Amino acid sequence: MTQVLVFFDRVENQLTPAQAELLTHADALGDAVVVTGSLPPEGPAPLAVQGVTGVLTGAGPMYAPDPALADLVSAAAAELSPDLILGPDTPDTVDALSRAAVSLNAGLITGANGVTGSGSATKSVLAGSWRTTARISEEGPLLATLRPNTASQQVIPAEAPEVVELEVAASSAVEILEEAELPDSGRPDLTEASTVVAFGRGVDGDLSLVEQLADELGAALGASRVATDAGWIDHSAQVGQTGVTVAPQLYISVGISGAVHQKAGMQTSGTIVAINRDEDAPVFEIADFGVVGDLNDVLPQMIAELRRRAK
Amino acid sequence: MPGSLHIITLVKWVPDAQLERRIGEDRRLDRSQGILGELDEHPLETALQIKEQHDADVRVSALTMGPPGASAAVKKALQIGADDGFHLTDEALQAADIWTTSGALAAAIKYVRTTAEDSDYLVLTGMASEDGETAAVPAQLAGRLSVPALTQARSVVLTDRQVVVERLSGNRLQKVSAALPAVVAVTDQANEPRYPNFRAIMKAKKKPTTTFSLTELGLTRYAVESKVSLIAAEPRPERQAGEIIHDDGNAGQKTVEFLEKEGLL
């Protein structure tokens, strides 16, 4: 039986879709124990999920970017001798597992699409243009972060797991001086959404149509570098080589020319639909369905048609 | 602000992402051509701004690890404004994984530090390399140096012996501080990198670059053996252009019909 240690930097009163998906992967691989920097006030209830056999925390909560999170992972690994240590592919998780890999003397693969119990992982590299398989060269464990698959996975409820505290405490190496939650758009998280509507220069600062389209489709909103640099939306919405890489089932590109940089962040999407005024826009080279036209004509008609069908 | 500060910026020579990149039969990335990674210009800009904002003695070193051609990345960094360059090159570092990269860089940083031992230091990196894209080296390097890592930094301010960064942690915007020494990974939102001008390019010719191998670091080939190796690599089939229509007044409707046909509604 493969022993899987799953790391979440924090667990809140509801699992994120990426966390839920990771637990279904872990359940398919073997026995899973979750180690986390913090639990919600009501305890491990959100982790009452099939496959989770136990929960480990530190002596008191600790939050990213505290390097103690890495110590916690190492301490948990020392208890369990897992074959795999997995986490969602978020920067804070990458940091904690990278650091833990040093003390565990172990190999690390980030941004994997899949892993096996024997320590190999597949991943897309070079901006999605190549697919690779890598494997640890010695005995385990393998540490890996997994990209969301965006296929919605249903976790199966189970009894609440037992929580055991390890003797690792928050450190004073970093101090969080201020913290503010980003405003909630009410839309799904960009990296986890099964549909993404992304916009660029073409919307000229007016987001009303792309927002309405996204809401009709239950989609997340993404943007090109031009649109985030112009301040039309927060930088965290940037899809591209230096921003977020997305691979939704459906990607709708609105008013984005689709230069190499943008393409790098979305070319592994399932289906790509592009709407652009310029018929020579590079995005049409990779679109499954392309509309050469004015978004101010095409989008209102799409939205009206979607609303008509929803009735 | 410390009386004397040594900033080490990591720069990487990477294949140009604008051109076709390929993995060879030997399962290694073709590194015959390269440029200074664009994401590495941001930490360099951060370093130069810190140097300019403080009257105190700030030294900016550019450190790279890579094949002989990687000296071009150091040269570019010197032209942009770094004071001196360091280039670790060794055949044993080919196809280095995260483990090997962070181990060799940690040893290289200790080596570079022997040239400025009595100052505080700060290691600045980009958010990720444009070829490996693992984003894991900054935190692993910090672990090896036993210093904190502040990644995803959108802004970096140095006061006294503290570095303060703004970063995104999940859906939270944080302001976080750490005492020097520290490793800070800077995003491409942090600043707008400068271009070297003619005067700077001329001046760079006089700046010193030190090239060294694992031997100078006291490391053997075995000490930097990768934990993870590539066993297969294949190009993803190119996406093909699908149906392209010109809006004749019904394109919105036709798009929705396409989505329905594909089962995407």
XYZ file of C-alpha atoms in Angstrom:
576
model
C 0.000 0.000 0.000
C 1.384 3.372 -0.995
C 1.639 5.798 1.913
C 0.860 9.356 0.814
C 1.484 12.441 2.898
C -0.595 15.360 1.641
C 0.474 18.893 2.569
C -1.938 21.840 2.731
C -0.453 25.098 4.013
C -3.847 25.812 5.591
C -7.249 24.171 5.767
C -10.271 26.450 6.014
C -13.866 25.507 6.722
C -14.285 24.315 3.160
C -11.665 22.523 1.055
C -10.621 24.395 -2.081
C -11.371 22.506 -5.322
C -7.624 21.863 -5.715
C -7.417 20.414 -2.205
C -10.448 18.190 -2.795
C -9.011 16.994 -6.085
C -5.676 16.186 -4.476
C -7.390 14.089 -1.806
C -9.170 12.030 -4.474
C -5.787 11.445 -6.165
C -4.237 10.459 -2.855
C -7.133 8.095 -2.128
C -6.609 6.423 -5.510
C -2.881 6.014 -4.785
C -3.140 4.605 -1.266
C -3.507 5.719 2.347
C -3.410 9.460 2.866
C -2.418 11.456 5.924
C -2.858 15.227 5.738
C -0.296 17.539 7.333
C -1.329 21.163 7.586
C -0.122 24.425 9.082
C -3.568 25.279 10.392
C -7.077 23.883 10.798
C -10.308 25.890 11.000
C -11.879 26.547 14.438
C -14.242 23.601 14.000
C -11.320 21.207 13.640
C -10.661 18.554 10.998
C -14.302 18.326 9.780
C -13.451 19.490 6.207
C -10.975 16.576 6.024
C -13.639 13.983 6.813
C -13.107 12.495 3.376
C -12.598 8.959 2.092
C -8.915 8.028 2.045
C -7.791 10.430 4.772
C -6.662 8.261 7.663
C -5.237 10.974 9.906
C -4.287 14.618 10.277
C -1.032 16.065 11.580
C -0.524 19.658 12.699
C 2.135 21.587 14.569
C 1.886 22.715 18.177
C -0.238 25.738 17.280
C -0.943 27.236 13.852
C 1.735 28.429 11.445
C 1.255 30.331 8.226
C 3.159 30.805 4.959
C 5.816 32.001 4.369
C 7.023 30.662 7.747
C 9.846 28.163 7.069
C 8.471 26.149 10.014
C 5.938 24.730 7.529
C 8.831 22.863 5.905
C 9.964 21.588 9.315
C 6.427 20.372 9.909
C 6.455 18.429 6.620
C 9.834 16.915 7.515
C 8.638 15.935 10.990
C 5.504 14.341 9.531
C 7.607 12.452 6.987
C 9.883 11.195 9.765
C 6.821 9.746 11.544
C 5.275 8.093 8.501
C 8.072 7.290 6.018
C 5.728 8.076 3.106
C 6.352 7.013 -0.495
C 4.926 10.278 -1.792
C 4.566 13.766 -0.346
C 2.066 15.712 -2.413
C 0.622 19.216 -2.392
C -1.329 21.487 -4.706
C 0.835 23.485 -7.125
C 0.639 26.837 -5.345
C 3.680 29.032 -4.603
C 3.402 28.624 -0.817
C 3.238 24.836 -1.160
C 6.157 24.777 -3.593
C 8.165 26.773 -1.034
C 7.385 24.456 1.867
C 7.999 21.227 -0.055
C 11.185 22.582 -1.685
C 12.622 23.378 1.689
C 11.477 20.113 3.228
C 13.148 18.190 0.375
C 16.525 19.492 1.587
C 16.214 18.018 5.064
C 14.585 14.842 3.708
C 17.371 14.375 1.183
C 14.676 13.749 -1.419
C 13.746 14.529 -5.005
C 11.173 17.155 -5.958
C 8.992 17.691 -9.030
C 6.750 20.760 -9.220
C 3.766 21.361 -11.480
C 3.168 17.687 -12.253
C 0.043 16.500 -14.051
C 0.179 13.053 -12.488
C 2.272 10.871 -10.166
C 2.648 7.173 -9.482
C 3.321 5.375 -6.232
C 6.723 4.289 -7.521
C 8.002 7.867 -7.691
C 7.522 8.976 -11.265
C 5.610 11.996 -12.485
C 4.434 13.423 -15.791
C 4.431 17.101 -16.534
C 4.129 19.682 -19.292
C 7.296 21.710 -19.795
C 8.607 24.506 -22.001
C 5.363 26.452 -21.769
C 3.260 23.391 -22.502
C 5.056 22.492 -25.737
C 6.631 19.231 -24.426
C 5.446 16.429 -22.195
C 7.933 14.710 -19.946
C 8.124 11.861 -17.491
C 10.641 12.052 -14.657
C 11.504 9.579 -11.934
C 13.414 9.604 -8.676
C 16.738 7.843 -9.032
C 16.955 6.413 -5.519
C 14.598 5.177 -2.855
C 11.787 7.629 -2.074
C 10.117 9.663 -1.003
C 9.207 11.797 -3.992
C 7.871 15.253 -3.221
C 5.592 16.697 -5.889
C 3.129 19.496 -6.429
C 0.182 18.700 -8.690
C -1.564 21.075 -11.047
C -5.342 21.097 -10.840
C -6.809 18.843 -13.483
C -9.915 21.052 -13.612
C -12.105 17.996 -14.004
C -14.353 18.362 -10.978
C -13.755 15.502 -8.570
C -16.274 14.496 -5.959
C -14.845 13.654 -2.578
C -16.681 10.927 -0.694
C -17.562 11.907 2.892
C -16.176 9.773 5.685
C -15.685 9.940 9.436
C -13.670 12.853 10.773
C -10.003 11.788 11.040
C -8.024 11.926 14.248
C -5.661 14.878 14.721
C -2.183 14.436 16.181
C 0.015 17.409 17.078
C 3.712 17.253 16.251
C 6.314 19.121 18.253
C 6.949 21.779 15.635
C 6.057 25.388 16.386
C 5.826 28.551 14.313
C 9.182 30.290 13.938
C 10.105 33.944 14.202
C 12.141 33.873 10.990
C 9.483 35.867 9.164
C 6.916 38.298 10.476
C 3.614 38.933 8.734
C 3.157 42.675 9.246
C -0.103 43.100 7.336
C -2.488 40.812 5.540
C -5.649 41.509 3.548
C -7.838 39.129 1.590
C -8.260 40.012 -2.055
C -11.812 41.027 -2.886
C -13.955 37.988 -3.710
C -15.227 38.172 -7.281
C -17.734 35.396 -6.648
C -16.217 33.560 -9.631
C -14.201 30.334 -9.514
C -10.452 30.438 -8.944
C -8.605 31.010 -12.220
C -6.266 28.019 -11.946
C -9.058 25.647 -10.935
C -11.930 26.754 -13.191
C -13.234 24.399 -15.871
C -14.078 27.412 -18.074
C -11.990 30.565 -18.437
C -12.959 33.766 -20.233
C -9.803 35.775 -20.892
C -9.655 39.270 -22.293
C -6.995 41.560 -23.668
C -6.388 44.906 -25.296
C -9.559 44.552 -27.407
C -11.951 45.269 -24.512
C -10.355 48.701 -24.089
C -10.915 48.811 -20.338
C -14.620 47.919 -20.414
C -15.100 44.597 -18.619
C -18.903 44.546 -18.526
C -19.330 42.170 -21.488
C -16.599 39.694 -20.508
C -17.891 39.681 -16.915
C -21.422 38.919 -18.095
C -20.169 36.178 -20.412
C -18.075 34.656 -17.609
C -21.061 34.671 -15.271
C -23.351 33.021 -17.838
C -20.773 30.234 -18.245
C -19.759 29.976 -14.563
C -16.262 30.868 -15.716
C -13.222 32.481 -14.136
C -11.890 35.719 -15.625
C -8.342 35.850 -16.955
C -6.462 38.564 -18.776
C -3.473 39.240 -20.972
C -0.384 41.068 -19.718
C -1.533 44.195 -21.573
C -4.832 44.187 -19.686
C -3.255 43.666 -16.248
C -0.541 46.250 -16.907
C -3.279 48.729 -17.876
C -4.790 48.155 -14.430
C -8.092 46.801 -15.768
C -7.834 43.794 -13.434
C -5.416 42.601 -10.723
C -2.091 41.120 -11.849
C -3.079 37.804 -10.309
C -5.488 37.352 -13.270
C -2.692 37.362 -15.826
C -2.596 34.250 -18.009
C 0.737 33.661 -19.682
C 4.275 32.514 -19.312
C 4.998 34.762 -16.338
C 1.491 34.672 -14.920
C -0.931 31.858 -14.326
C -0.899 28.735 -16.488
C -4.390 27.421 -17.065
C -5.695 24.266 -18.699
C -9.495 24.477 -18.483
C -11.871 22.380 -20.524
C -12.968 25.562 -22.329
C -10.893 28.711 -22.857
C -12.553 31.695 -24.508
C -10.091 34.346 -25.678
C -11.630 37.769 -26.227
C -9.687 40.579 -27.878
C -6.277 38.961 -27.264
C -3.864 38.679 -30.179
C -2.273 35.578 -28.615
C 1.448 36.200 -28.850
C 3.887 33.484 -27.723
C 3.875 34.752 -24.143
C 0.084 34.435 -23.805
C -0.107 31.169 -25.700
C 2.326 29.639 -23.213
C -0.222 30.046 -20.435
C -3.197 28.423 -22.125
C -2.263 26.154 -25.006
C -2.970 22.947 -23.101
C -6.627 23.934 -22.668
C -9.223 21.464 -23.891
C -11.114 23.626 -26.374
C -10.057 27.132 -27.386
C -12.532 29.671 -28.761
C -11.134 32.990 -29.990
C -12.876 36.242 -30.806
C -10.753 38.966 -32.368
C -11.183 41.749 -34.921
C -7.830 41.016 -36.588
C -8.002 37.918 -38.788
C -4.194 37.654 -38.668
C -4.136 37.400 -34.840
C -1.877 34.437 -33.865
C -4.568 33.105 -31.519
C -6.509 31.863 -34.572
C -3.661 29.441 -35.348
C -4.500 27.431 -32.233
C -8.236 28.102 -31.839
C -10.694 25.257 -32.324
C -13.335 27.827 -33.191
C -12.524 31.394 -34.192
C -14.676 34.425 -34.848
C -13.230 37.337 -36.792
C -15.437 40.140 -35.585
C -16.083 42.950 -33.139
C -16.459 41.652 -29.583
C -19.015 44.401 -28.948
C -21.281 42.675 -31.495
C -20.384 39.033 -30.837
C -20.450 38.980 -27.025
C -23.922 40.574 -26.517
C -25.363 38.018 -28.951
C -23.607 35.150 -27.164
C -24.827 36.360 -23.773
C -28.403 36.767 -25.056
C -28.325 33.300 -26.632
C -26.951 31.700 -23.448
C -29.664 33.418 -21.383
C -32.370 32.327 -23.819
C -31.219 28.715 -23.558
C -30.980 28.889 -19.767
C -34.705 29.679 -19.511
C 20.388 50.341 6.285
C 23.512 48.299 6.958
C 26.835 49.994 6.595
C 27.724 47.547 3.911
C 25.462 45.226 1.944
C 26.195 42.535 -0.587
C 23.369 41.668 -2.981
C 23.816 38.486 -4.993
C 21.418 38.242 -7.916
C 21.003 34.903 -9.625
C 20.864 35.088 -13.396
C 20.258 32.226 -15.798
C 21.167 31.764 -19.441
C 18.063 30.212 -20.999
C 16.916 29.285 -24.504
C 14.858 32.162 -25.936
C 11.169 31.394 -25.310
C 10.271 33.313 -28.471
C 12.051 30.653 -30.533
C 11.331 26.951 -30.817
C 12.785 25.072 -27.857
C 13.480 21.374 -27.974
C 14.607 18.446 -25.869
C 17.159 16.252 -27.646
C 17.530 12.488 -27.982
C 19.678 12.592 -24.853
C 16.598 13.987 -23.018
C 18.396 17.257 -22.402
C 17.213 20.695 -23.340
C 19.033 22.103 -26.355
C 21.138 24.896 -24.829
C 23.206 25.820 -27.882
C 21.614 29.293 -27.955
C 20.457 31.468 -25.111
C 19.683 34.821 -23.568
C 19.609 36.268 -20.063
C 16.212 35.112 -18.780
C 13.723 37.982 -18.868
C 12.453 37.102 -15.406
C 16.003 37.539 -14.059
C 16.082 41.177 -15.150
C 13.544 42.014 -12.423
C 15.651 40.972 -9.390
C 18.622 42.707 -10.987
C 16.548 45.891 -11.303
C 15.491 45.518 -7.651
C 19.151 45.206 -6.637
C 20.159 48.279 -8.616
C 17.309 50.334 -7.177
C 18.345 49.362 -3.641
C 21.908 50.374 -4.489
C 20.742 53.721 -5.855
C 18.386 54.454 -2.969
C 21.015 53.974 -0.304
C 24.160 56.010 0.015
C 25.753 53.186 1.939
C 28.149 50.785 0.369
C 26.083 48.319 -1.666
C 27.725 45.776 -3.936
C 25.709 43.905 -6.557
C 27.113 40.575 -7.774
C 25.570 38.544 -10.590
C 25.923 34.773 -10.219
C 25.113 32.201 -12.872
C 25.439 28.448 -13.167
C 25.528 26.962 -16.640
C 27.565 25.886 -19.662
C 30.367 28.100 -21.032
C 27.822 30.072 -23.092
C 26.126 31.203 -19.866
C 28.871 33.790 -19.437
C 26.713 35.839 -21.835
C 24.072 36.154 -19.099
C 26.671 37.468 -16.635
C 27.999 39.872 -19.255
C 24.501 41.229 -19.859
C 23.955 41.626 -16.107
C 27.204 43.592 -15.844
C 26.052 45.831 -18.716
C 22.729 46.436 -16.990
C 24.574 47.476 -13.844
C 25.897 44.644 -11.645
C 29.330 45.378 -10.155
C 30.926 41.976 -10.654
C 30.114 38.557 -12.064
C 30.522 34.913 -11.041
C 30.059 31.917 -13.317
C 29.911 28.351 -12.015
C 30.431 25.932 -14.865
C 31.039 22.200 -14.659
C 30.145 19.246 -16.866
C 28.814 17.416 -13.812
C 26.052 20.023 -13.572
C 24.471 19.143 -16.912
C 20.824 18.114 -16.608
C 20.816 19.316 -12.991
C 17.507 18.902 -11.176
C 16.217 21.221 -8.444
C 18.261 19.405 -5.799
C 21.517 19.699 -7.710
C 20.867 23.286 -8.766
C 20.147 24.520 -5.250
C 23.067 22.554 -3.808
C 25.560 23.907 -6.305
C 24.205 27.461 -6.013
C 24.328 27.378 -2.198
C 27.991 26.339 -2.372
C 28.624 28.992 -5.030
C 27.051 31.680 -2.845
C 29.298 30.676 0.061
C 32.241 30.922 -2.327
C 31.158 34.373 -3.558
C 30.677 35.448 0.059
C 34.329 34.741 0.847
C 35.055 37.895 -1.161
C 32.913 40.059 1.176
C 32.599 38.290 4.458
C 31.935 41.152 6.846
C 28.848 42.544 5.103
C 25.187 41.529 5.318
C 23.844 39.759 2.303
C 20.653 39.395 0.327
C 20.071 36.890 -2.467
C 17.634 38.049 -5.153
C 16.182 35.694 -7.764
C 13.477 35.750 -10.413
C 10.134 34.075 -9.739
C 11.082 31.072 -11.907
C 13.499 30.166 -14.666
C 11.962 30.319 -18.107
C 13.241 26.871 -19.059
C 12.850 24.715 -15.927
C 9.848 26.718 -14.642
C 9.913 24.847 -11.341
C 9.892 27.994 -9.137
C 11.369 25.733 -6.455
C 15.020 26.792 -6.408
C 14.648 29.995 -4.292
C 13.053 28.226 -1.309
C 15.326 25.193 -1.596
C 18.368 27.442 -1.801
C 17.179 29.333 1.280
C 16.776 26.021 3.087
C 20.338 25.070 2.277
C 21.602 28.465 3.455
C 19.359 28.232 6.576
C 17.811 31.626 5.846
C 14.171 32.602 5.214
C 12.750 32.713 1.680
C 10.285 35.390 0.649
C 8.914 34.429 -2.758
C 6.294 36.032 -5.015
C 7.557 39.491 -4.010
C 5.722 42.314 -5.768
C 7.769 44.953 -3.988
C 10.972 44.874 -1.956
C 12.025 47.497 0.587
C 15.166 47.369 2.682
C 15.320 49.133 6.032
C 18.042 48.662 8.576
C 18.725 44.915 8.560
C 15.183 43.996 7.560
C 13.812 43.216 4.138
C 10.096 43.900 3.729
C 8.188 42.480 0.777
C 4.646 42.553 -0.498
C 3.575 39.159 -1.715
C 0.505 37.164 -2.592
C -0.197 34.180 -0.336
C -3.166 32.364 -1.853
C -5.930 34.967 -1.899
C -4.199 37.167 0.669
C -1.951 40.121 -0.011
C 0.746 40.095 2.666
C 3.407 42.466 3.854
C 6.141 40.309 5.362
C 9.493 41.102 6.904
C 12.591 39.038 7.556
C 16.022 39.842 8.932
C 19.042 39.617 6.620
C 20.427 37.381 5.309
C 17.481 36.224 3.217
C 16.501 34.935 -0.214
C 13.863 36.998 -2.026
C 12.240 35.879 -5.304
C 10.896 38.854 -7.234
C 7.958 38.663 -9.662
C 7.811 40.441 -12.993
C 5.324 42.894 -11.445
C 7.944 44.303 -9.090
C 9.495 46.764 -11.523
C 10.279 47.721 -15.100
C 13.857 46.618 -15.866
C 16.222 49.166 -17.402
C 18.141 48.730 -20.639
C 21.902 49.104 -20.714
C 23.059 52.289 -22.455
C 26.274 52.706 -24.433
C 28.189 54.127 -21.495
C 27.162 51.212 -19.291
C 28.129 48.707 -21.992
C 31.600 50.272 -22.250
C 31.976 50.363 -18.476
C 30.983 46.704 -18.161
C 34.089 45.622 -20.065
C 36.223 46.606 -17.083
C 34.116 44.770 -14.510
C 35.590 41.516 -13.143
C 34.053 38.090 -13.764
C 35.239 34.989 -11.908
C 34.695 31.600 -13.513
C 34.959 28.522 -11.309
C 34.067 24.831 -11.188
C 32.887 22.382 -8.535
C 36.516 21.744 -7.568
C 36.870 25.296 -6.231
C 33.707 24.701 -4.176
C 35.112 21.507 -2.689
C 32.292 19.481 -4.235
C 32.583 16.174 -6.016
C 30.440 14.962 -8.893
C 28.735 12.605 -6.437
C 27.782 15.441 -4.074
C 25.678 17.083 -6.781
C 24.034 14.010 -8.240
C 20.429 14.681 -9.258
C 17.609 13.035 -7.311
C 15.230 13.170 -10.258
C 15.946 12.386 -13.890
C 13.981 12.641 -17.090
C 13.077 9.231 -18.508
C 10.883 10.338 -21.424
C 10.173 13.534 -23.368
C 7.979 14.113 -26.368
C 6.741 17.250 -28.098
C 3.061 17.958 -27.632
C 1.307 17.735 -30.989
C 0.879 21.249 -32.387
C -2.621 22.568 -32.007
C -4.333 22.882 -35.346
C -6.441 25.835 -36.382
C -10.104 24.849 -36.362
C -13.082 26.506 -37.978
C -12.704 30.278 -38.441
C -15.802 32.319 -39.291
C -16.226 36.007 -40.122
C -19.020 37.721 -38.232
C -21.956 38.123 -40.568
C -24.280 39.204 -37.790
C -24.825 35.712 -36.374
C -21.376 34.851 -35.020
C -22.488 35.040 -31.374
C -25.202 32.503 -31.995
C -22.904 30.274 -34.027
C -20.351 30.332 -31.205
C -22.945 29.149 -28.706
C -24.011 26.428 -31.155
C -20.378 25.310 -31.393
C -20.119 25.133 -27.582
C -23.299 23.077 -27.411
C -22.132 20.692 -30.157
C -18.885 20.140 -28.219
C -20.820 19.452 -25.011
C -19.309 22.474 -23.265
C -22.498 24.121 -22.028
